[in-house]
Amino acid sequence: MTSNQENSVRLLEHGIKPSVQRLAILDYLDNHRTHPTVDVIYEELAPIIPTLSKTTIYNTLSLFVQSGVALALNIDEKNVHYDGDTSTHAHFRCLKCEQIFDVSMSEFSRPELIQGEVLETHLYYKGICNNCKNQL
Amino acid sequence: MTSNQENSVRLLEHGIKPSVQRLAILDYLDNHRTHPTVDVIYEELAPIIPTLSKTTIYNTLSLFVQSGVALALNIDEKNVHYDGDTSTHAHFRCLKCEQIFDVSMSEFSRPELIQGEVLETHLYYKGICNNCKNQL
DNA sequence: TATTAATTTGTAATAATTACAGATTTAAAA
DNA sequence: TTTTAAATCTGTAATTATTACAAATTAATA
């Protein structure tokens, strides 16, 4: 459970002024490791911050991604999902229940021959999660 | 240079009836390893097949992906790119010139602990390609 | 307190994709 | 070959995620 206090410092360290909205979004990301979409975050936070706009969530998440506070996952064809954990890891998405799981991975494999300087690595696994497989 | 003939067989092997449009799209994918988008394919093929509809390209590519004839790449936030090469490999996208390169990779790393059965693996590298780096 | 800058908000615009129904083409049956 | 049915293609309209933008609000500074 990450506190508001810690995330405030975390934002400042990345040169971001911690507003109410920004903190709420970062806290949400930190306390829900579900890799939520903009819409999910909006649905969840709107009752708490009644004036909250979806545009703010888009803007804030873009800012977070650019500043290295969060990751944008393109593991789903329809929606972008966000991850507050920027440490090295992969993701697994269940094609049935659509949940996204973290996959621990200490380092990504680097190919010997690559056409340039790598700044980001995204490793996505897709399949059927154990939960869904047991339900068949 | 893949010929119309071979791709015709390739489609049949995947249970797809080789129409003029489907063959043109598959030929294009095969002969241009640029990982084109729907729009690019449309711009290129429309002059050749004047009646071609963009909807057909969407439908055909969905069919190809579902049948295992092509891969859909979500390496670009804006557009889906398509790859006619379904063999195991990764991709590198230059954040400057936006080109997508194939990265050879004989097999994807499988993590020891994964939450389900993996059916697809997508490995995307992003950075600055050698060409763009030399131009700085 | 007055002024300026930064942030947020809501609406409108954009753009990719999908739904759908009619037109066309292909295949099969008569 | 002609008729009939099935599959495919096409164009338009609808949907949906995202971005642009300008006004409103909030925070910071003088």
XYZ file of C-alpha atoms (C1' of nucleotides) in Angstrom:
332
model
C 0.000 0.000 0.000
C 1.768 3.097 -1.213
C 0.912 6.248 0.648
C 0.109 9.624 -0.779
C 3.240 10.980 0.917
C 5.684 8.682 -0.836
C 4.126 9.216 -4.231
C 4.286 12.953 -3.726
C 8.046 12.670 -3.352
C 8.198 10.268 -6.271
C 6.507 12.797 -8.530
C 8.767 15.620 -7.358
C 11.811 13.464 -8.080
C 10.583 13.206 -11.655
C 10.009 16.951 -11.915
C 6.234 16.714 -11.679
C 4.257 18.969 -9.389
C 2.001 16.720 -7.290
C -1.563 17.951 -7.752
C -4.593 16.265 -6.236
C -5.455 14.628 -9.566
C -1.937 13.436 -10.313
C -1.525 11.953 -6.879
C -4.885 10.217 -7.055
C -3.975 8.646 -10.399
C -0.531 7.545 -9.251
C -1.934 6.177 -5.995
C -4.507 4.276 -7.967
C -1.863 2.754 -10.218
C 0.236 1.807 -7.237
C -2.514 0.244 -5.181
C -4.171 -1.622 -8.032
C -1.749 -3.816 -9.932
C -4.409 -4.520 -12.526
C -2.877 -2.405 -15.319
C -5.992 -0.259 -15.698
C -7.138 1.666 -18.740
C -8.033 5.352 -18.797
C -11.701 4.444 -18.568
C -11.241 2.203 -15.553
C -9.266 4.855 -13.724
C -11.932 7.388 -14.564
C -14.769 5.186 -13.319
C -12.921 4.523 -10.091
C -11.726 8.027 -9.316
C -14.684 10.070 -10.542
C -16.744 9.317 -7.397
C -13.839 10.432 -5.228
C -12.911 13.529 -7.248
C -16.254 14.600 -8.733
C -14.769 17.311 -10.953
C -12.273 14.919 -12.530
C -12.117 15.000 -16.308
C -11.129 12.144 -18.558
C -8.862 14.538 -20.433
C -6.900 15.061 -17.237
C -6.340 11.334 -16.961
C -5.093 11.182 -20.551
C -2.818 14.168 -19.977
C -1.530 12.891 -16.659
C -0.773 9.416 -17.910
C 1.062 10.820 -20.938
C 3.084 12.940 -18.560
C 3.806 9.938 -16.357
C 4.936 7.829 -19.286
C 7.154 10.587 -20.692
C 8.707 11.185 -17.282
C 9.277 7.530 -16.556
C 6.767 7.327 -13.720
C 4.575 4.773 -15.486
C 4.562 2.429 -18.459
C 2.046 2.300 -21.293
C 1.244 -1.256 -22.321
C 0.103 -2.039 -25.846
C -0.721 -5.624 -25.033
C -4.408 -5.130 -25.810
C -5.543 -4.222 -29.328
C -8.368 -2.085 -28.039
C -7.100 -0.090 -25.076
C -3.843 1.151 -23.686
C -3.172 -0.182 -20.202
C -0.966 1.535 -17.656
C 1.509 0.189 -15.165
C 2.910 2.121 -12.233
C 5.787 -0.325 -11.901
C 8.582 0.752 -14.227
C 11.044 -1.913 -13.170
C 12.085 -4.592 -15.644
C 9.318 -7.129 -16.103
C 7.092 -8.667 -18.766
C 3.334 -9.086 -19.031
C 0.938 -11.915 -19.665
C -2.582 -11.260 -20.911
C -5.320 -13.861 -20.785
C -7.241 -13.932 -24.058
C -10.306 -15.228 -22.220
C -10.732 -13.118 -19.080
C -8.587 -10.284 -20.447
C -6.669 -9.875 -17.204
C -3.068 -8.732 -17.410
C -0.516 -10.301 -15.086
C 3.013 -9.194 -14.273
C 5.686 -11.671 -15.298
C 8.879 -11.322 -13.316
C 11.978 -11.036 -15.465
C 15.234 -9.704 -14.128
C 16.503 -8.658 -17.527
C 15.285 -8.737 -21.105
C 17.207 -10.783 -23.622
C 19.235 -8.569 -25.936
C 19.773 -9.906 -29.437
C 23.357 -9.828 -30.704
C 22.363 -8.083 -33.867
C 20.088 -5.106 -33.452
C 19.573 -2.211 -35.832
C 20.066 0.609 -33.350
C 20.154 1.768 -29.754
C 17.417 0.189 -27.652
C 15.639 2.553 -25.276
C 12.597 0.453 -24.395
C 11.788 -3.236 -24.381
C 8.271 -4.614 -24.307
C 7.693 -8.308 -23.823
C 4.102 -9.469 -24.040
C 2.824 -13.001 -23.604
C -0.737 -13.875 -24.551
C -2.639 -17.045 -23.836
C -5.040 -18.623 -21.352
C -4.454 -18.044 -17.654
C -4.492 -20.906 -15.173
C -7.745 -19.717 -13.705
C -9.570 -19.812 -17.024
C -7.971 -23.119 -17.999
C -9.296 -24.767 -14.845
C -12.783 -23.563 -15.582
C -13.004 -25.478 -18.856
C 10.130 -12.289 -54.369
C 7.178 -14.476 -53.572
C 4.996 -15.326 -56.493
C 1.255 -15.262 -56.693
C 1.312 -19.021 -57.253
C 3.051 -19.894 -54.001
C 0.877 -17.602 -51.945
C -2.193 -19.102 -53.484
C -1.143 -22.470 -52.121
C -0.217 -20.878 -48.820
C -3.716 -19.491 -48.430
C -5.340 -22.787 -49.354
C -3.213 -24.538 -46.762
C -4.705 -22.223 -44.169
C -8.224 -22.847 -45.389
C -8.562 -19.480 -47.100
C -9.942 -19.161 -50.586
C -7.443 -17.138 -52.644
C -9.346 -14.219 -54.128
C -7.737 -11.466 -56.170
C -7.829 -9.110 -53.203
C -6.485 -11.601 -50.696
C -3.630 -12.581 -52.956
C -2.733 -8.982 -53.663
C -2.593 -8.204 -49.958
C -0.549 -11.282 -49.124
C 1.794 -10.633 -52.042
C 2.245 -7.091 -50.845
C 3.084 -8.244 -47.325
C 5.530 -10.758 -48.666
C 7.317 -8.485 -51.065
C 7.515 -5.482 -48.739
C 9.075 -6.330 -45.419
C 8.172 -2.881 -44.123
C 5.382 -4.022 -41.792
C 2.795 -1.831 -43.462
C -0.417 -0.449 -41.988
C -3.870 -0.824 -43.511
C -3.591 2.673 -44.964
C -0.250 1.994 -46.603
C -1.511 -1.201 -48.161
C -4.577 0.624 -49.392
C -2.571 3.465 -50.953
C -0.310 0.989 -52.700
C -2.918 -1.451 -53.962
C -5.761 0.921 -54.829
C -4.099 1.976 -58.117
C -3.690 -1.664 -59.085
C -7.135 -2.832 -57.966
C -9.288 0.266 -58.485
C -12.373 -1.225 -56.842
C -10.492 -2.160 -53.680
C -12.130 -1.118 -50.449
C -10.357 -0.349 -47.200
C -12.889 -2.525 -45.415
C -11.687 -5.476 -47.448
C -8.160 -4.861 -46.245
C -9.319 -4.749 -42.644
C -11.339 -7.927 -43.092
C -8.599 -9.730 -44.968
C -5.889 -8.886 -42.471
C -8.107 -9.994 -39.586
C -8.661 -13.236 -41.408
C -4.932 -13.632 -42.022
C -4.089 -13.010 -38.383
C -6.754 -15.391 -37.140
C -5.607 -18.075 -39.566
C -1.939 -17.655 -38.776
C -0.986 -16.270 -42.185
C 0.157 -12.929 -40.792
C 1.012 -11.200 -37.523
C -0.503 -8.020 -36.135
C 2.103 -5.829 -34.467
C 1.123 -3.424 -31.697
C 4.534 -1.800 -31.591
C 3.142 1.572 -32.654
C 0.644 3.407 -30.443
C -1.188 4.846 -33.420
C -1.500 2.118 -36.023
C -1.477 -1.628 -36.234
C 1.299 -2.919 -38.475
C 1.193 -6.253 -40.265
C 3.873 -8.829 -40.893
C 3.600 -11.663 -43.399
C 6.428 -13.525 -41.700
C 4.965 -15.613 -38.895
C 8.210 -17.286 -37.907
C 9.746 -16.560 -34.508
C 11.338 -13.128 -34.469
C 11.207 -9.803 -32.657
C 10.822 -6.224 -33.895
C 12.680 -2.972 -33.459
C 10.969 0.345 -34.088
C 12.879 3.576 -34.530
C 11.238 6.350 -32.536
C 12.638 8.904 -34.968
C 12.005 7.600 -38.503
C 9.266 5.228 -37.331
C 10.602 2.347 -39.400
C 10.093 -1.150 -38.075
C 12.905 -3.673 -38.462
C 12.864 -7.417 -38.025
C 15.113 -8.689 -35.249
C 16.157 -12.267 -35.692
C 15.546 -14.444 -32.671
C 15.470 -18.202 -32.868
C 13.317 -18.601 -29.770
C 11.681 -16.334 -27.214
C 12.761 -16.585 -23.602
C 10.181 -18.380 -21.504
C 9.999 -17.303 -17.880
C 10.021 -20.116 -15.305
C 6.947 -18.774 -13.599
C 4.081 -17.833 -15.878
C 0.416 -17.572 -14.983
C -0.967 -19.672 -17.822
C -0.464 -21.280 -21.198
C 1.360 -19.011 -23.630
C -0.058 -18.953 -27.146
C 1.663 -15.840 -28.496
C 4.822 -13.930 -27.669
C 5.454 -10.369 -28.770
C 8.861 -8.830 -28.238
C 9.191 -5.182 -29.202
C 12.316 -3.055 -28.980
C 12.091 0.708 -29.392
C 14.902 3.186 -29.797
C 16.935 5.038 -32.404
C 18.045 3.147 -35.467
C 21.642 3.285 -36.693
C 20.647 5.334 -39.688
C 19.025 8.064 -37.614
C 21.837 8.010 -35.063
C 24.407 8.708 -37.769
C 22.430 11.672 -39.006
C 22.722 13.533 -35.670
C -4.078 41.878 -2.945
C -3.057 41.769 -7.834
C -0.817 39.350 -11.444
C 1.025 35.544 -13.752
C 1.690 30.784 -14.603
C 0.262 26.107 -14.338
C -3.281 22.883 -14.257
C -7.769 21.192 -15.053
C -11.979 20.845 -17.440
C -15.540 20.180 -21.128
C -16.557 20.263 -25.761
C -15.479 19.595 -30.306
C -12.512 17.511 -33.749
C -9.842 13.637 -35.450
C -8.884 9.156 -36.816
C -8.879 4.101 -36.617
C -11.892 0.460 -36.683
C -16.240 -2.029 -37.010
C -21.128 -2.874 -38.341
C -24.002 -3.595 -41.825
C -26.583 -4.066 -45.946
C -26.452 -4.045 -50.798
C -23.685 -5.331 -54.938
C -20.667 -8.420 -57.083
C -18.316 -12.495 -57.851
C -17.657 -17.350 -57.483
C -19.137 -22.014 -57.003
C -22.614 -25.555 -57.260
C -26.737 -27.574 -58.856
C -30.071 -28.281 -62.184
C -25.557 -23.472 -70.212
C -28.749 -21.509 -67.022
C -30.288 -21.080 -62.375
C -29.558 -20.833 -57.626
C -27.017 -20.386 -53.590
C -22.963 -19.096 -51.083
C -19.068 -16.388 -50.404
C -16.747 -12.223 -50.932
C -16.333 -7.421 -51.610
C -17.734 -2.669 -51.284
C -19.250 1.900 -49.476
C -21.458 4.304 -46.010
C -22.609 5.024 -41.458
C -21.728 4.202 -36.622
C -18.593 3.544 -32.900
C -14.850 4.533 -30.008
C -10.321 6.012 -28.328
C -7.672 9.892 -28.377
C -6.255 14.675 -29.135
C -6.920 19.759 -29.810
C -8.187 23.678 -27.832
C -10.008 27.440 -25.267
C -12.196 28.744 -21.083
C -12.230 28.083 -16.093
C -9.987 27.043 -12.032
C -6.222 26.673 -8.986
C -1.634 27.646 -7.376
C 2.404 30.553 -7.177
C 4.609 34.975 -7.223
C 5.216 39.934 -6.868
